[in-house]
CSV table of N, CA and C in Angstrom, one decimal:
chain,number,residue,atom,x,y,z
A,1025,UNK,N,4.1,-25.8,18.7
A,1025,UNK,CA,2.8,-25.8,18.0
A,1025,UNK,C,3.0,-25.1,16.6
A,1026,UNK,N,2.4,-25.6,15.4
A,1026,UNK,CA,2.7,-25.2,14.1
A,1026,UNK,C,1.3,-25.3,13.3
A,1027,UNK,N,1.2,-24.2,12.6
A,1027,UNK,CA,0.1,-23.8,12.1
A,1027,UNK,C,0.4,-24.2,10.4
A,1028,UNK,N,0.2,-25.5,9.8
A,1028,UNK,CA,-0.1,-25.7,8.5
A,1028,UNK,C,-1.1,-25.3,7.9
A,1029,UNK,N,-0.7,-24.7,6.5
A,1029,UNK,CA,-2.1,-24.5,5.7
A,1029,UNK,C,-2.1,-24.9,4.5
A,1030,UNK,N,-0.8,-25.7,4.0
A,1030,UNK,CA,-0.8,-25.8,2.3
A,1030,UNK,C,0.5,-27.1,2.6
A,1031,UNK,N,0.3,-27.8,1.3
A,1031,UNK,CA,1.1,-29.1,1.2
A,1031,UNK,C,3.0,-28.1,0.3
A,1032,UNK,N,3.7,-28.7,1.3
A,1032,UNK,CA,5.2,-28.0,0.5
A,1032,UNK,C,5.0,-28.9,-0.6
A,1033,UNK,N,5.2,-29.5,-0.9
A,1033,UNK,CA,5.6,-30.2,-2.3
A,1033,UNK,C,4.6,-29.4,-3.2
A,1034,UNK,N,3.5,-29.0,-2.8
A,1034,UNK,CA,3.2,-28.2,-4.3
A,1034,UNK,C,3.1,-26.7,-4.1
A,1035,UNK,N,4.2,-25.8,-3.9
A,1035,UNK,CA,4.1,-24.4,-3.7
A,1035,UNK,C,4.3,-23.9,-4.8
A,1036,UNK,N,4.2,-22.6,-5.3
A,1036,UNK,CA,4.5,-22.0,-6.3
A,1036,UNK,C,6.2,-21.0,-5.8
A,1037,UNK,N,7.1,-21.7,-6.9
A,1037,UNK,CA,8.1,-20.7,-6.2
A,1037,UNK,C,8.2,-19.4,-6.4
A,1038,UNK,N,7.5,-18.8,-7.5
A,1038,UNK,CA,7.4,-17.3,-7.5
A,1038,UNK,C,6.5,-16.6,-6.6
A,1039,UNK,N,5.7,-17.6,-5.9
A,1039,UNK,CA,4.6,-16.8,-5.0
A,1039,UNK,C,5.2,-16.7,-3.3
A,1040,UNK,N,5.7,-15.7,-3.5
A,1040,UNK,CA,6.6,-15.2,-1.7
A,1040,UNK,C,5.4,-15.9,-0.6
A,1041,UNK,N,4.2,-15.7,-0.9
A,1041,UNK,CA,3.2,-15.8,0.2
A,1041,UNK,C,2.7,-17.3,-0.1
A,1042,UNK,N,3.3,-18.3,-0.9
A,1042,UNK,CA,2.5,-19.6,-1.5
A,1042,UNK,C,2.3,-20.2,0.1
A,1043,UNK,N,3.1,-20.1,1.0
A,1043,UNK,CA,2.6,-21.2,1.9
A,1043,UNK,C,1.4,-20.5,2.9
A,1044,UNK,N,1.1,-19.0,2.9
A,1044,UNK,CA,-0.1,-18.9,3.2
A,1044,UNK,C,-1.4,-18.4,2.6
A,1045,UNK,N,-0.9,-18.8,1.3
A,1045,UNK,CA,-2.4,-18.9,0.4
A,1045,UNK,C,-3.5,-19.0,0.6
A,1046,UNK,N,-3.8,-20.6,1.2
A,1046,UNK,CA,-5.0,-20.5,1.1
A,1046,UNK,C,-5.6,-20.2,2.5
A,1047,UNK,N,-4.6,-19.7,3.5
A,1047,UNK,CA,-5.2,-19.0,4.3
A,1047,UNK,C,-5.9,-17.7,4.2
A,1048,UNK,N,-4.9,-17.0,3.7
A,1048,UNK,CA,-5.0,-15.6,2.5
A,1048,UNK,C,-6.2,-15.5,2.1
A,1049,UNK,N,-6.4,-16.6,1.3
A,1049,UNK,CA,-7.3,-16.5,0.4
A,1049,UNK,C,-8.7,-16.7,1.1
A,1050,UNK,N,-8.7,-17.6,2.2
A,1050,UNK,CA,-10.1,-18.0,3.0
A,1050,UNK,C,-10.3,-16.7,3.5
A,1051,UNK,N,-9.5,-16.2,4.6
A,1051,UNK,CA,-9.5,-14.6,5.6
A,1051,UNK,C,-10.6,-13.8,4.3
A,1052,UNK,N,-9.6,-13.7,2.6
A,1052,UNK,CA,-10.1,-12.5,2.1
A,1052,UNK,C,-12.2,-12.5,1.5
A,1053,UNK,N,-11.6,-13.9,1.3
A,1053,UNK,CA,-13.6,-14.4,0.6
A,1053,UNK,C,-14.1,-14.4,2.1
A,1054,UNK,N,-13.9,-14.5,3.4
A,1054,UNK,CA,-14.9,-14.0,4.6
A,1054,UNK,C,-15.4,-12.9,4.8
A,1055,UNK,N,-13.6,-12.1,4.5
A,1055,UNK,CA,-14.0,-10.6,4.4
A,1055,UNK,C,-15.4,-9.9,3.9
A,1056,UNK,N,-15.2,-10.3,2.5
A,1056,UNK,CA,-15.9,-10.0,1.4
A,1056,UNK,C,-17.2,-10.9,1.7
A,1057,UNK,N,-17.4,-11.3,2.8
A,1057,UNK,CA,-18.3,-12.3,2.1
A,1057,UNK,C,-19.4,-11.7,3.7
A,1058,UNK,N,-18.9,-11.2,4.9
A,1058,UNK,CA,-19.1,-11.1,6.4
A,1058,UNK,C,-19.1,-9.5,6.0
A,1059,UNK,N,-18.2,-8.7,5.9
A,1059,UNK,CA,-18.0,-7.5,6.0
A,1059,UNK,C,-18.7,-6.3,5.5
A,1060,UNK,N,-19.2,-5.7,6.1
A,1060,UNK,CA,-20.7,-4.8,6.1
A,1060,UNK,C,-19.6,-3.0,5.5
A,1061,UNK,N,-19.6,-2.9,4.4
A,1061,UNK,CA,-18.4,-2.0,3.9
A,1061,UNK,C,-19.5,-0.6,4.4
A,1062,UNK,N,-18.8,0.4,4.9
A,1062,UNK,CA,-18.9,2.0,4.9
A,1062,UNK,C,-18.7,3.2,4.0
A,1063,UNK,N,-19.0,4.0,4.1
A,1063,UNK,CA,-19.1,4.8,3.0
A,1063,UNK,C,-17.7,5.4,3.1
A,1064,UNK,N,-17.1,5.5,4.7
A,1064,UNK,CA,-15.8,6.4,4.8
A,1064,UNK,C,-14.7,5.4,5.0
A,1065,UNK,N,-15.2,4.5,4.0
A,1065,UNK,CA,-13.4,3.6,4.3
A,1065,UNK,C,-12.1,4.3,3.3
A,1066,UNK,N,-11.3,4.0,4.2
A,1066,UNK,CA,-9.9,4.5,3.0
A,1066,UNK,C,-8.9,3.9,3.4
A,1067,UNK,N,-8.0,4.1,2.8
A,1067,UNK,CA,-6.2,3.6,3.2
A,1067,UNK,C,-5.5,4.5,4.0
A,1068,UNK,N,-5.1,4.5,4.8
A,1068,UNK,CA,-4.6,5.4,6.2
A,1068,UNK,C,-3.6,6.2,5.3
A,1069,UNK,N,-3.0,6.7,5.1
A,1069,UNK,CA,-2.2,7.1,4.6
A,1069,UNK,C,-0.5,7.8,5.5
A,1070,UNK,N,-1.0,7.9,6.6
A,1070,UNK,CA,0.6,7.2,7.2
A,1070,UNK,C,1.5,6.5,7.4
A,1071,UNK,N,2.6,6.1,7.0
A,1071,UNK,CA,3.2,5.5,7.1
A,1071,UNK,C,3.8,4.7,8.7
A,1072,UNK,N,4.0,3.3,8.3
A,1072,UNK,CA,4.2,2.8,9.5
A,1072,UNK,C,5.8,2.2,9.4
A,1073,UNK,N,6.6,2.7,10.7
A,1073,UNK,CA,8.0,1.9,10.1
A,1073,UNK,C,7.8,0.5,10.2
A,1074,UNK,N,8.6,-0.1,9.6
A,1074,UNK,CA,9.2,-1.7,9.5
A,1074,UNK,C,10.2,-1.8,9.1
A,1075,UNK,N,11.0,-3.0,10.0
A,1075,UNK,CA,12.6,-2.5,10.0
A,1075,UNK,C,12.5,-4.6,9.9
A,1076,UNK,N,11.5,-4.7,9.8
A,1076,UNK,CA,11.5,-6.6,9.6
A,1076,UNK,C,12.5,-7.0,8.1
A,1077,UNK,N,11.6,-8.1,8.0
A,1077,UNK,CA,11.6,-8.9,6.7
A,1077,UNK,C,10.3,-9.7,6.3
A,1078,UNK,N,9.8,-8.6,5.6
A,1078,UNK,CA,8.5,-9.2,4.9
A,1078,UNK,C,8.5,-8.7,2.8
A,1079,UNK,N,7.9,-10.0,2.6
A,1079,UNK,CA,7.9,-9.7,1.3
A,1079,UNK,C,7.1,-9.0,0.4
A,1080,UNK,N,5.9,-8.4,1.5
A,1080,UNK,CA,5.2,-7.7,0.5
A,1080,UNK,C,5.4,-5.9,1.3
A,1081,UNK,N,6.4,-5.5,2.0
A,1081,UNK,CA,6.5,-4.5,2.1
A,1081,UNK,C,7.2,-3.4,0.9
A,1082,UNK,N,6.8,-2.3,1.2
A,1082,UNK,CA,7.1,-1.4,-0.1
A,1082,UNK,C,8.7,-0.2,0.5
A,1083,UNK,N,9.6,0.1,-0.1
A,1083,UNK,CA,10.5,0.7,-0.7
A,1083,UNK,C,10.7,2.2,-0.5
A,1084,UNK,N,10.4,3.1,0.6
A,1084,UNK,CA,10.3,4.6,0.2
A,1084,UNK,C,11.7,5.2,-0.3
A,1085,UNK,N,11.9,5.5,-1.8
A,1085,UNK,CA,13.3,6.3,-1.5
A,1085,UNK,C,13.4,7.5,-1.3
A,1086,UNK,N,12.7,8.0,-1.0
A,1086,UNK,CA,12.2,9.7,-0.2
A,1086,UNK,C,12.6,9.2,1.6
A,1087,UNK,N,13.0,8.4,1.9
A,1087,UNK,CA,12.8,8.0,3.3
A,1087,UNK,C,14.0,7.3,3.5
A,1088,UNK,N,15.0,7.5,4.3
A,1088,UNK,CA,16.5,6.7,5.0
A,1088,UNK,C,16.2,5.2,5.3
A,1089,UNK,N,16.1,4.4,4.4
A,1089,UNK,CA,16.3,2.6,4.2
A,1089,UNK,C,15.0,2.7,5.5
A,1090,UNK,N,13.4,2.8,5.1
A,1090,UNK,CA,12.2,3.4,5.5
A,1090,UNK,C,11.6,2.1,4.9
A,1091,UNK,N,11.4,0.5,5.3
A,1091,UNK,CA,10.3,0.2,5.2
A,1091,UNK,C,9.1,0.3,5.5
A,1092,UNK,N,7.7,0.1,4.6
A,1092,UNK,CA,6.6,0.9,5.5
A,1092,UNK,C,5.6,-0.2,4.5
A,1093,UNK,N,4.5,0.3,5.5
A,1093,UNK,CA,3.1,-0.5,4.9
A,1093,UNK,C,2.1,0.4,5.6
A,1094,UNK,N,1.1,-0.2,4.5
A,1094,UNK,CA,0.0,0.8,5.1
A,1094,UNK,C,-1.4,0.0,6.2
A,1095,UNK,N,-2.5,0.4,6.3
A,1095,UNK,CA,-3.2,-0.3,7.0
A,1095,UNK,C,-4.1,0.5,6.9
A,1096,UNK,N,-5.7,-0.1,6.8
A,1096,UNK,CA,-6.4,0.4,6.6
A,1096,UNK,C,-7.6,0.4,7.8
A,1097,UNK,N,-7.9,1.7,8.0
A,1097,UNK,CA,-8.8,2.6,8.8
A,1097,UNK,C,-10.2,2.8,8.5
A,1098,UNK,N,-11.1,2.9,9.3
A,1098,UNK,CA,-12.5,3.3,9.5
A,1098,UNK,C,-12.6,4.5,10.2
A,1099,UNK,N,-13.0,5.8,9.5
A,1099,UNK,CA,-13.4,6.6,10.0
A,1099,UNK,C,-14.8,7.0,10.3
């Protein structure tokens, strides 16, 4: 079973994420559109390992070949 969301023939090749755009993009306008925001939201600020392959992960060079991402918390 395979989850399509966008036609290959028309992707953007500089966009790493083109083939889940417009899923991306539906999730984020629900978000924004359903989500009842709090006064104590923030960005966690721990780091989480990742030792995958993803393209929007970030680089620590303070950290031994440390991919990480963050995720964001409700306190």
């Amino acid at each position: 079973m395979y989850l399509h969301v966008s036609d290959n023939t028309h992707l953007d090749p500089e966009d790493k994420m083109s083939k889940m755009r417009p899923l991306l993009s539906m999730i984020s306008e629900r978000c924004l559109n359903y989500f009842i925001k709090k006064q104590n939201m923030s960005i966690d600020e721990s780091l989480i390992p990742y030792y995958g392959r993803h393209g929007a992960r970030q680089f620590h060079l303070t950290f031994d070949k440390l991919f990480t991402s963050f995720r964001l918390v409700d306190h």
